[in-house]
PDB file of C-alpha atoms in Angstrom:
ATOM      1  CA  MET S 774      95.182  14.373  79.580  1.00 49.00           C
ATOM      2  CA  ARG S 775      93.298  17.279  80.357  1.00 46.00           C
ATOM      3  CA  VAL S 776      92.632  17.171  76.554  1.00 46.00           C
ATOM      4  CA  ARG S 777      92.530  13.268  75.802  1.00 51.00           C
ATOM      5  CA  SER S 778      89.829  13.153  79.019  1.00 49.00           C
ATOM      6  CA  LEU S 779      87.454  15.502  77.425  1.00 44.00           C
ATOM      7  CA  CYS S 780      87.372  13.877  74.046  1.00 48.00           C
ATOM      8  CA  LEU S 781      86.615  10.656  76.000  1.00 45.00           C
ATOM      9  CA  VAL S 782      84.006  12.200  78.290  1.00 41.00           C
ATOM     10  CA  LEU S 783      82.743  13.523  74.695  1.00 42.00           C
ATOM     11  CA  ALA S 784      82.427  10.243  72.734  1.00 45.00           C
ATOM     12  CA  THR S 785      80.758   8.676  76.061  1.00 45.00           C
ATOM     13  CA  THR S 786      78.316  11.554  76.293  1.00 43.00           C
ATOM     14  CA  VAL S 787      77.295  10.777  72.494  1.00 43.00           C
ATOM     15  CA  GLY S 788      77.396   7.401  72.075  1.00 46.00           C
ATOM     16  CA  CYS S 789      74.869   6.617  74.710  1.00 44.00           C
ATOM     17  CA  GLU S 790      72.723   9.490  73.067  1.00 45.00           C
ATOM     18  CA  SER S 791      72.437   6.918  70.221  1.00 44.00           C
ATOM     19  CA  LEU S 792      71.184   3.750  72.365  1.00 42.00           C
ATOM     20  CA  ARG S 793      68.239   5.896  73.441  1.00 49.00           C
ATOM     21  CA  PRO S 794      65.073   4.777  71.274  1.00 49.00           C
ATOM     22  CA  ALA S 795      64.278   7.485  68.988  1.00 48.00           C
ATOM     23  CA  PRO S 796      61.171   9.656  69.731  1.00 54.00           C
ATOM     24  CA  PRO S 797      57.756   7.902  67.276  1.00 52.00           C
ATOM     25  CA  VAL S 798      57.457   9.257  63.842  1.00 51.00           C
ATOM     26  CA  ALA S 799      53.811  10.891  64.184  1.00 53.00           C
ATOM     27  CA  PRO S 800      52.093   9.079  60.989  1.00 54.00           C
ATOM     28  CA  PRO S 801      51.152  11.566  57.643  1.00 56.00           C
ATOM     29  CA  ALA S 802      47.876  13.039  57.677  1.00 55.00           C
ATOM     30  CA  PRO S 803      45.657  12.038  55.438  1.00 53.00           C
ATOM     31  CA  PRO S 804      44.986  13.711  52.596  1.00 53.00           C
ATOM     32  CA  THR S 805      41.929  15.697  52.214  1.00 53.00           C
ATOM     33  CA  VAL S 806      39.168  14.720  49.614  1.00 46.00           C
ATOM     34  CA  ALA S 807      36.825  16.750  48.403  1.00 51.00           C
ATOM     35  CA  VAL S 808      33.351  15.348  49.031  1.00 49.00           C
ATOM     36  CA  LYS S 809      31.036  16.254  45.905  1.00 55.00           C
ATOM     37  CA  PRO S 810      27.530  16.703  47.170  1.00 55.00           C
ATOM     38  CA  PRO S 811      24.718  14.451  45.923  1.00 53.00           C
ATOM     39  CA  ASP S 812      22.838  15.950  42.959  1.00 56.00           C
ATOM     40  CA  PRO S 813      19.320  17.491  43.273  1.00 55.00           C
ATOM     41  CA  PRO S 814      16.266  15.131  42.162  1.00 53.00           C
ATOM     42  CA  LYS S 815      15.568  15.138  38.891  1.00 52.00           C
ATOM     43  CA  PRO S 816      11.557  17.043  38.168  1.00 52.00           C
ATOM     44  CA  PRO S 817       9.186  14.477  36.962  1.00 50.00           C
ATOM     45  CA  VAL S 818       9.397  15.720  33.413  1.00 45.00           C
ATOM     46  CA  GLU S 819      12.963  14.550  32.647  1.00 52.00           C
ATOM     47  CA  ILE S 820      11.675  11.560  34.255  1.00 45.00           C
ATOM     48  CA  LEU S 821       9.464  10.863  31.683  1.00 44.00           C
ATOM     49  CA  ARG S 822      11.564  12.329  29.136  1.00 50.00           C
ATOM     50  CA  ALA S 823      14.124   9.831  29.619  1.00 49.00           C
ATOM     51  CA  SER S 824      12.344   7.101  29.389  1.00 48.00           C
ATOM     52  CA  VAL S 825      10.466   7.920  26.021  1.00 44.00           C
ATOM     53  CA  SER S 826      13.721   8.331  24.339  1.00 50.00           C
ATOM     54  CA  GLN S 827      14.946   4.691  25.365  1.00 50.00           C
ATOM     55  CA  PRO S 828      14.553   2.217  22.505  1.00 53.00           C
ATOM     56  CA  GLU S 829      11.285  -0.258  23.672  1.00 57.00           C
ATOM     57  CA  PRO S 830      12.416  -4.074  23.474  1.00 56.00           C
ATOM     58  CA  PRO S 831      12.238  -5.565  20.337  1.00 58.00           C
ATOM     59  CA  ALA S 832       9.143  -8.080  19.537  1.00 57.00           C
ATOM     60  CA  PRO S 833       9.355 -11.554  19.925  1.00 52.00           C
ATOM     61  CA  ALA S 834       9.941 -13.148  16.648  1.00 50.00           C
ATOM     62  CA  GLN S 835       7.069 -14.500  15.303  1.00 52.00           C
ATOM     63  CA  PRO S 836       6.790 -18.288  13.856  1.00 42.00           C
ATOM     64  CA  PRO S 837       7.350 -18.270   9.822  1.00 49.00           C
ATOM     65  CA  GLU S 838       4.176 -18.745   8.294  1.00 58.00           C
ATOM     66  CA  ASP S 839       3.280 -21.673   6.542  1.00 73.00           C
ATOM     67  CA  ASP S 840       3.142 -21.108   2.544  1.00 84.00           C
ATOM     68  CA  PRO S 841       0.040 -22.567   1.405  1.00 83.00           C
ATOM     69  CA  LEU S 842       1.239 -23.423  -2.173  1.00 86.00           C
ATOM     70  CA  GLU S 843       4.192 -25.687  -0.596  1.00 89.00           C
ATOM     71  CA  SER S 844       1.702 -27.470   1.725  1.00 90.00           C
ATOM     72  CA  VAL S 845       0.078 -28.126  -1.757  1.00 90.00           C
ATOM     73  CA  ALA S 846       3.007 -29.466  -3.318  1.00 90.00           C
ATOM     74  CA  ARG S 847       3.087 -32.094   0.239  1.00 90.00           C
ATOM     75  CA  CYS S 848      -0.555 -33.183   0.028  1.00 92.00           C
ATOM     76  CA  LEU S 849      -0.441 -33.722  -3.661  1.00 89.00           C
ATOM     77  CA  GLU S 850       3.306 -36.243  -3.125  1.00 90.00           C
ATOM     78  CA  ARG S 851       0.685 -38.590  -1.246  1.00 90.00           C
ATOM     79  CA  ASP S 852      -2.331 -38.164  -3.297  1.00 88.00           C
ATOM     80  CA  ASP S 853      -4.449 -35.889  -0.743  1.00 89.00           C
ATOM     81  CA  TRP S 854      -6.449 -34.414  -3.037  1.00 91.00           C
ATOM     82  CA  ARG S 855      -8.815 -33.112  -0.213  1.00 91.00           C
ATOM     83  CA  GLY S 856      -5.771 -31.570   1.853  1.00 92.00           C
ATOM     84  CA  ALA S 857      -4.595 -29.558  -1.200  1.00 92.00           C
ATOM     85  CA  ALA S 858      -7.773 -28.509  -2.262  1.00 92.00           C
ATOM     86  CA  THR S 859      -8.022 -26.822   1.575  1.00 93.00           C
ATOM     87  CA  HIS S 860      -5.040 -25.082   1.199  1.00 92.00           C
ATOM     88  CA  LEU S 861      -4.987 -24.372  -2.061  1.00 93.00           C
ATOM     89  CA  ASN S 862      -8.427 -22.851  -1.549  1.00 92.00           C
ATOM     90  CA  SER S 863      -6.989 -20.405   1.097  1.00 93.00           C
ATOM     91  CA  TYR S 864      -4.317 -18.804  -1.456  1.00 92.00           C
ATOM     92  CA  VAL S 865      -7.557 -18.489  -4.136  1.00 93.00           C
ATOM     93  CA  CYS S 866      -8.840 -16.541  -1.107  1.00 93.00           C
ATOM     94  CA  ALA S 867      -6.176 -14.244  -0.676  1.00 92.00           C
ATOM     95  CA  HIS S 868      -4.820 -13.751  -4.593  1.00 90.00           C
ATOM     96  CA  PRO S 869      -8.559 -13.336  -6.528  1.00 89.00           C
ATOM     97  CA  ASP S 870      -6.778 -11.647  -9.231  1.00 89.00           C
ATOM     98  CA  GLN S 871      -5.248 -15.235  -9.985  1.00 91.00           C
ATOM     99  CA  PRO S 872      -8.323 -16.897 -11.665  1.00 92.00           C
ATOM    100  CA  LEU S 873      -5.987 -19.872 -13.184  1.00 94.00           C
ATOM    101  CA  PHE S 874      -5.147 -21.085  -9.717  1.00 94.00           C
ATOM    102  CA  ARG S 875      -9.163 -21.613  -9.389  1.00 95.00           C
ATOM    103  CA  LEU S 876      -9.341 -23.443 -12.145  1.00 95.00           C
ATOM    104  CA  GLN S 877      -6.926 -26.217 -10.535  1.00 95.00           C
ATOM    105  CA  LEU S 878      -8.634 -25.761  -7.276  1.00 95.00           C
ATOM    106  CA  ALA S 879     -12.161 -26.608  -9.029  1.00 96.00           C
ATOM    107  CA  GLU S 880      -9.744 -29.752 -10.242  1.00 96.00           C
ATOM    108  CA  LEU S 881      -8.606 -30.432  -7.168  1.00 95.00           C
ATOM    109  CA  TYR S 882     -12.026 -30.576  -6.027  1.00 95.00           C
ATOM    110  CA  LEU S 883     -12.982 -32.670  -8.382  1.00 95.00           C
ATOM    111  CA  ARG S 884     -10.384 -35.356  -7.278  1.00 93.00           C
ATOM    112  CA  GLY S 885     -11.094 -35.403  -4.234  1.00 93.00           C
ATOM    113  CA  ALA S 886     -14.737 -36.724  -5.013  1.00 94.00           C
ATOM    114  CA  ARG S 887     -16.588 -33.355  -3.905  1.00 95.00           C
ATOM    115  CA  PRO S 888     -18.733 -32.406  -7.430  1.00 95.00           C
ATOM    116  CA  ALA S 889     -20.758 -29.408  -6.238  1.00 95.00           C
ATOM    117  CA  ASP S 890     -17.962 -27.822  -4.716  1.00 95.00           C
ATOM    118  CA  ALA S 891     -15.889 -28.089  -8.194  1.00 96.00           C
ATOM    119  CA  ARG S 892     -18.634 -26.319 -10.075  1.00 96.00           C
ATOM    120  CA  LEU S 893     -18.564 -23.512  -7.974  1.00 96.00           C
ATOM    121  CA  GLN S 894     -14.555 -23.184  -8.464  1.00 96.00           C
ATOM    122  CA  TYR S 895     -15.233 -23.727 -12.695  1.00 97.00           C
ATOM    123  CA  GLU S 896     -18.442 -21.305 -12.629  1.00 95.00           C
ATOM    124  CA  ARG S 897     -16.559 -18.607 -10.980  1.00 95.00           C
ATOM    125  CA  PHE S 898     -13.569 -19.056 -12.918  1.00 96.00           C
ATOM    126  CA  ILE S 899     -16.051 -18.675 -16.275  1.00 96.00           C
ATOM    127  CA  ALA S 900     -16.802 -15.076 -14.929  1.00 93.00           C
ATOM    128  CA  ASP S 901     -13.479 -13.920 -13.877  1.00 93.00           C
ATOM    129  CA  ALA S 902     -12.206 -14.745 -17.157  1.00 94.00           C
ATOM    130  CA  GLN S 903     -15.061 -13.223 -19.530  1.00 91.00           C
ATOM    131  CA  SER S 904     -13.449 -10.136 -17.805  1.00 88.00           C
ATOM    132  CA  GLY S 905      -9.578 -10.361 -17.514  1.00 87.00           C
ATOM    133  CA  PRO S 906      -6.976 -11.097 -19.110  1.00 88.00           C
ATOM    134  CA  PRO S 907      -7.642 -12.483 -23.350  1.00 88.00           C
ATOM    135  CA  ALA S 908      -5.030 -14.912 -22.163  1.00 89.00           C
ATOM    136  CA  ILE S 909      -7.132 -16.514 -20.158  1.00 92.00           C
ATOM    137  CA  ARG S 910     -10.346 -16.611 -22.087  1.00 89.00           C
ATOM    138  CA  PRO S 911      -8.921 -19.923 -23.995  1.00 90.00           C
ATOM    139  CA  TYR S 912      -9.564 -21.747 -20.699  1.00 95.00           C
ATOM    140  CA  ILE S 913     -13.099 -21.036 -21.194  1.00 96.00           C
ATOM    141  CA  VAL S 914     -13.571 -23.874 -23.198  1.00 96.00           C
ATOM    142  CA  THR S 915     -11.776 -26.178 -20.307  1.00 95.00           C
ATOM    143  CA  ALA S 916     -13.784 -24.574 -17.667  1.00 97.00           C
ATOM    144  CA  HIS S 917     -17.613 -25.558 -19.499  1.00 97.00           C
ATOM    145  CA  ILE S 918     -16.246 -29.024 -20.831  1.00 96.00           C
ATOM    146  CA  LYS S 919     -15.280 -29.963 -17.270  1.00 97.00           C
ATOM    147  CA  LEU S 920     -18.747 -28.413 -16.280  1.00 98.00           C
ATOM    148  CA  MET S 921     -20.208 -30.464 -18.986  1.00 97.00           C
ATOM    149  CA  GLU S 922     -18.789 -34.199 -17.302  1.00 97.00           C
ATOM    150  CA  ILE S 923     -19.812 -32.567 -13.928  1.00 97.00           C
ATOM    151  CA  ALA S 924     -23.564 -32.431 -15.389  1.00 97.00           C
ATOM    152  CA  GLN S 925     -23.000 -35.859 -17.273  1.00 97.00           C
ATOM    153  CA  ARG S 926     -22.091 -37.813 -13.700  1.00 96.00           C
ATOM    154  CA  SER S 927     -24.867 -36.528 -11.688  1.00 95.00           C
ATOM    155  CA  GLY S 928     -27.614 -37.135 -14.527  1.00 96.00           C
ATOM    156  CA  ASN S 929     -28.631 -33.318 -15.050  1.00 97.00           C
ATOM    157  CA  ARG S 930     -29.062 -33.306 -18.731  1.00 98.00           C
ATOM    158  CA  PHE S 931     -29.833 -29.820 -19.181  1.00 97.00           C
ATOM    159  CA  GLY S 932     -26.510 -28.716 -17.651  1.00 97.00           C
ATOM    160  CA  GLU S 933     -25.164 -31.303 -20.047  1.00 98.00           C
ATOM    161  CA  LEU S 934     -26.259 -29.764 -23.300  1.00 98.00           C
ATOM    162  CA  PHE S 935     -25.347 -26.157 -22.514  1.00 98.00           C
ATOM    163  CA  HIS S 936     -21.873 -26.715 -21.430  1.00 98.00           C
ATOM    164  CA  ARG S 937     -21.924 -28.484 -24.521  1.00 98.00           C
ATOM    165  CA  GLY S 938     -23.009 -26.373 -27.253  1.00 98.00           C
ATOM    166  CA  VAL S 939     -21.432 -23.194 -25.465  1.00 97.00           C
ATOM    167  CA  GLY S 940     -17.772 -24.788 -25.849  1.00 97.00           C
ATOM    168  CA  LEU S 941     -18.726 -26.038 -28.655  1.00 97.00           C
ATOM    169  CA  LEU S 942     -19.702 -21.599 -29.539  1.00 96.00           C
ATOM    170  CA  LEU S 943     -16.360 -20.895 -27.926  1.00 95.00           C
ATOM    171  CA  LEU S 944     -14.407 -22.953 -29.849  1.00 94.00           C
ATOM    172  CA  VAL S 945     -15.494 -22.092 -32.789  1.00 94.00           C
ATOM    173  CA  GLU S 946     -15.000 -17.981 -31.795  1.00 91.00           C
ATOM    174  CA  GLU S 947     -11.016 -18.975 -31.287  1.00 89.00           C
ATOM    175  CA  GLN S 948     -11.028 -20.135 -34.748  1.00 88.00           C
ATOM    176  CA  ASP S 949     -11.955 -17.096 -36.040  1.00 85.00           C
ATOM    177  CA  ARG S 950      -8.852 -15.367 -33.880  1.00 82.00           C
ATOM    178  CA  ALA S 951      -6.710 -18.184 -35.638  1.00 82.00           C
ATOM    179  CA  ALA S 952      -4.059 -17.294 -38.889  1.00 81.00           C
ATOM    180  CA  ASN S 953      -5.484 -20.855 -40.672  1.00 87.00           C
ATOM    181  CA  ARG S 954      -9.068 -21.009 -39.759  1.00 86.00           C
ATOM    182  CA  ASP S 955     -10.572 -23.716 -40.686  1.00 87.00           C
ATOM    183  CA  GLU S 956     -14.090 -23.500 -42.125  1.00 89.00           C
ATOM    184  CA  LYS S 957     -15.066 -27.063 -41.956  1.00 91.00           C
ATOM    185  CA  PHE S 958     -14.182 -27.538 -38.826  1.00 91.00           C
ATOM    186  CA  CYS S 959     -15.842 -24.311 -37.741  1.00 92.00           C
ATOM    187  CA  GLU S 960     -19.040 -25.198 -39.623  1.00 93.00           C
ATOM    188  CA  GLU S 961     -19.624 -28.691 -37.983  1.00 94.00           C
ATOM    189  CA  MET S 962     -19.206 -27.475 -34.346  1.00 94.00           C
ATOM    190  CA  LEU S 963     -21.083 -24.823 -34.845  1.00 96.00           C
ATOM    191  CA  CYS S 964     -23.560 -27.001 -36.073  1.00 96.00           C
ATOM    192  CA  LYS S 965     -23.037 -29.381 -32.739  1.00 97.00           C
ATOM    193  CA  ALA S 966     -22.838 -26.202 -30.669  1.00 97.00           C
ATOM    194  CA  LEU S 967     -26.413 -24.752 -32.297  1.00 97.00           C
ATOM    195  CA  ARG S 968     -28.176 -28.646 -31.898  1.00 98.00           C
ATOM    196  CA  ALA S 969     -27.055 -28.963 -28.073  1.00 98.00           C
ATOM    197  CA  LEU S 970     -28.260 -24.726 -26.852  1.00 98.00           C
ATOM    198  CA  THR S 971     -31.529 -25.641 -29.140  1.00 98.00           C
ATOM    199  CA  ASP S 972     -31.896 -28.826 -26.862  1.00 98.00           C
ATOM    200  CA  ALA S 973     -31.774 -27.403 -23.794  1.00 98.00           C
ATOM    201  CA  LYS S 974     -33.346 -24.685 -24.388  1.00 97.00           C
ATOM    202  CA  GLU S 975     -36.159 -27.026 -24.957  1.00 97.00           C
ATOM    203  CA  LEU S 976     -35.666 -28.312 -21.764  1.00 97.00           C
ATOM    204  CA  LYS S 977     -35.734 -24.783 -19.380  1.00 95.00           C
ATOM    205  CA  PRO S 978     -36.975 -22.753 -21.777  1.00 94.00           C
ATOM    206  CA  GLY S 979     -37.001 -20.329 -19.050  1.00 92.00           C
ATOM    207  CA  ASP S 980     -33.322 -20.115 -18.676  1.00 93.00           C
ATOM    208  CA  PRO S 981     -32.303 -16.747 -20.424  1.00 92.00           C
ATOM    209  CA  ARG S 982     -28.331 -17.586 -20.370  1.00 93.00           C
ATOM    210  CA  VAL S 983     -29.353 -20.576 -22.895  1.00 96.00           C
ATOM    211  CA  ARG S 984     -31.062 -18.146 -24.940  1.00 94.00           C
ATOM    212  CA  ILE S 985     -28.376 -15.898 -25.177  1.00 94.00           C
ATOM    213  CA  TYR S 986     -26.253 -18.088 -26.443  1.00 96.00           C
ATOM    214  CA  LEU S 987     -28.428 -19.744 -28.334  1.00 97.00           C
ATOM    215  CA  ALA S 988     -28.772 -16.218 -30.392  1.00 95.00           C
ATOM    216  CA  ASP S 989     -24.991 -15.604 -30.628  1.00 94.00           C
ATOM    217  CA  ALA S 990     -25.082 -19.394 -32.613  1.00 96.00           C
ATOM    218  CA  LEU S 991     -27.756 -18.069 -34.650  1.00 96.00           C
ATOM    219  CA  ASP S 992     -26.023 -15.106 -35.504  1.00 94.00           C
ATOM    220  CA  ARG S 993     -22.810 -16.829 -37.004  1.00 94.00           C
ATOM    221  CA  THR S 994     -25.975 -19.004 -39.037  1.00 92.00           C
ATOM    222  CA  GLY S 995     -26.675 -15.550 -40.447  1.00 93.00           C
ATOM    223  CA  ASN S 996     -30.545 -16.024 -38.910  1.00 95.00           C
ATOM    224  CA  ARG S 997     -29.910 -12.100 -37.836  1.00 94.00           C
ATOM    225  CA  ARG S 998     -33.735 -12.968 -36.934  1.00 95.00           C
ATOM    226  CA  ALA S 999     -33.909 -15.648 -34.954  1.00 95.00           C
ATOM    227  CA  ALA S1000     -31.316 -14.098 -33.063  1.00 94.00           C
ATOM    228  CA  ALA S1001     -33.028 -11.396 -32.067  1.00 93.00           C
ATOM    229  CA  ALA S1002     -35.875 -13.610 -31.408  1.00 94.00           C
ATOM    230  CA  GLU S1003     -33.833 -15.180 -28.856  1.00 93.00           C
ATOM    231  CA  ARG S1004     -32.567 -11.875 -27.197  1.00 90.00           C
ATOM    232  CA  SER S1005     -35.994 -10.381 -26.720  1.00 90.00           C
ATOM    233  CA  ALA S1006     -37.085 -13.478 -25.254  1.00 91.00           C
ATOM    234  CA  ALA S1007     -34.563 -13.736 -22.485  1.00 88.00           C
ATOM    235  CA  ARG S1008     -35.172  -9.853 -22.177  1.00 87.00           C
ATOM    236  CA  MET S1009     -38.500 -11.145 -20.535  1.00 86.00           C
ATOM    237  CA  LEU S1010     -37.227 -13.313 -18.226  1.00 83.00           C
ATOM    238  CA  LEU S1011     -36.104 -12.409 -14.867  1.00 71.00           C
ATOM    239  CA  PRO S1012     -31.669 -13.169 -15.035  1.00 71.00           C
ATOM    240  CA  SER S1013     -30.291 -16.317 -13.375  1.00 70.00           C
ATOM    241  CA  SER S1014     -28.417 -16.511 -10.390  1.00 69.00           C
ATOM    242  CA  GLU S1015     -26.297 -18.205 -12.201  1.00 75.00           C
ATOM    243  CA  MET S1016     -25.674 -15.869 -15.159  1.00 79.00           C
ATOM    244  CA  THR S1017     -21.990 -13.869 -15.341  1.00 85.00           C
ATOM    245  CA  ALA S1018     -21.672 -10.188 -16.185  1.00 81.00           C
ATOM    246  CA  ALA S1019     -20.677 -10.823 -18.802  1.00 82.00           C
ATOM    247  CA  GLU S1020     -24.190 -13.063 -19.876  1.00 81.00           C
ATOM    248  CA  ARG S1021     -25.778 -10.244 -18.493  1.00 79.00           C
ATOM    249  CA  ARG S1022     -24.669  -7.245 -20.487  1.00 77.00           C
ATOM    250  CA  PRO S1023     -26.952  -8.209 -23.718  1.00 66.00           C
ATOM    251  CA  MET S1024     -29.806  -8.116 -21.717  1.00 62.00           C
ATOM    252  CA  LEU S1025     -28.590  -4.864 -20.007  1.00 64.00           C
ATOM    253  CA  LEU S1026     -27.777  -3.128 -23.148  1.00 60.00           C
ATOM    254  CA  GLY S1027     -30.427  -4.878 -25.749  1.00 55.00           C
ATOM    255  CA  GLU S1028     -27.395  -6.137 -27.818  1.00 54.00           C
TER     256      GLU S1028
END
């Protein structure tokens, strides 16, 4: 009985202990975080180097430039000769090494009723072509024909005769390089050139250009003495402002 009573007491004691509230559990300690001290400020030299090494922002895209030749084509589609001449003149000024465009510019000025500008461009084309490649020299005849027509319309008799004579003389020179040279045609053209240049000299005896070309025509007819006299007279005259470098050469070199 004693043993049974002892067991009951022990059971009661243990049960009472289990009914007591457990003591509060202490919260876990927060983990230790290593705090990194702040970096020391960069010296000004490093800041400057960093700014230099950074790539510059891209430049804003420029709008595409209008192509003068495309503008010429658009003007020609609507028969705007003056507008086309304005755009082509911009191209010619930027590309002086392409004289055939100058020849086209002169034609546009003619179509746009600007004969003075056309005349200037034809004269400049002749000067460029005389010292240019042989492939463009045949177009010099075209330029003289156009200048003759301009002179006709403006009542410039001297200009008409001069450019007719020079154009015919150049046609004869072209025949010299032809494999099937037409002797009869050359003789006829040479006679007409000689007559036109002689008449032009009578109108302006003080013009050295007409005397130089007249001397060339006389040389071709075999009249060397008369040709030498014309060249000598040309050297005694002041060079004309319209003379090209090729036309001045006989005066300077005594050819």
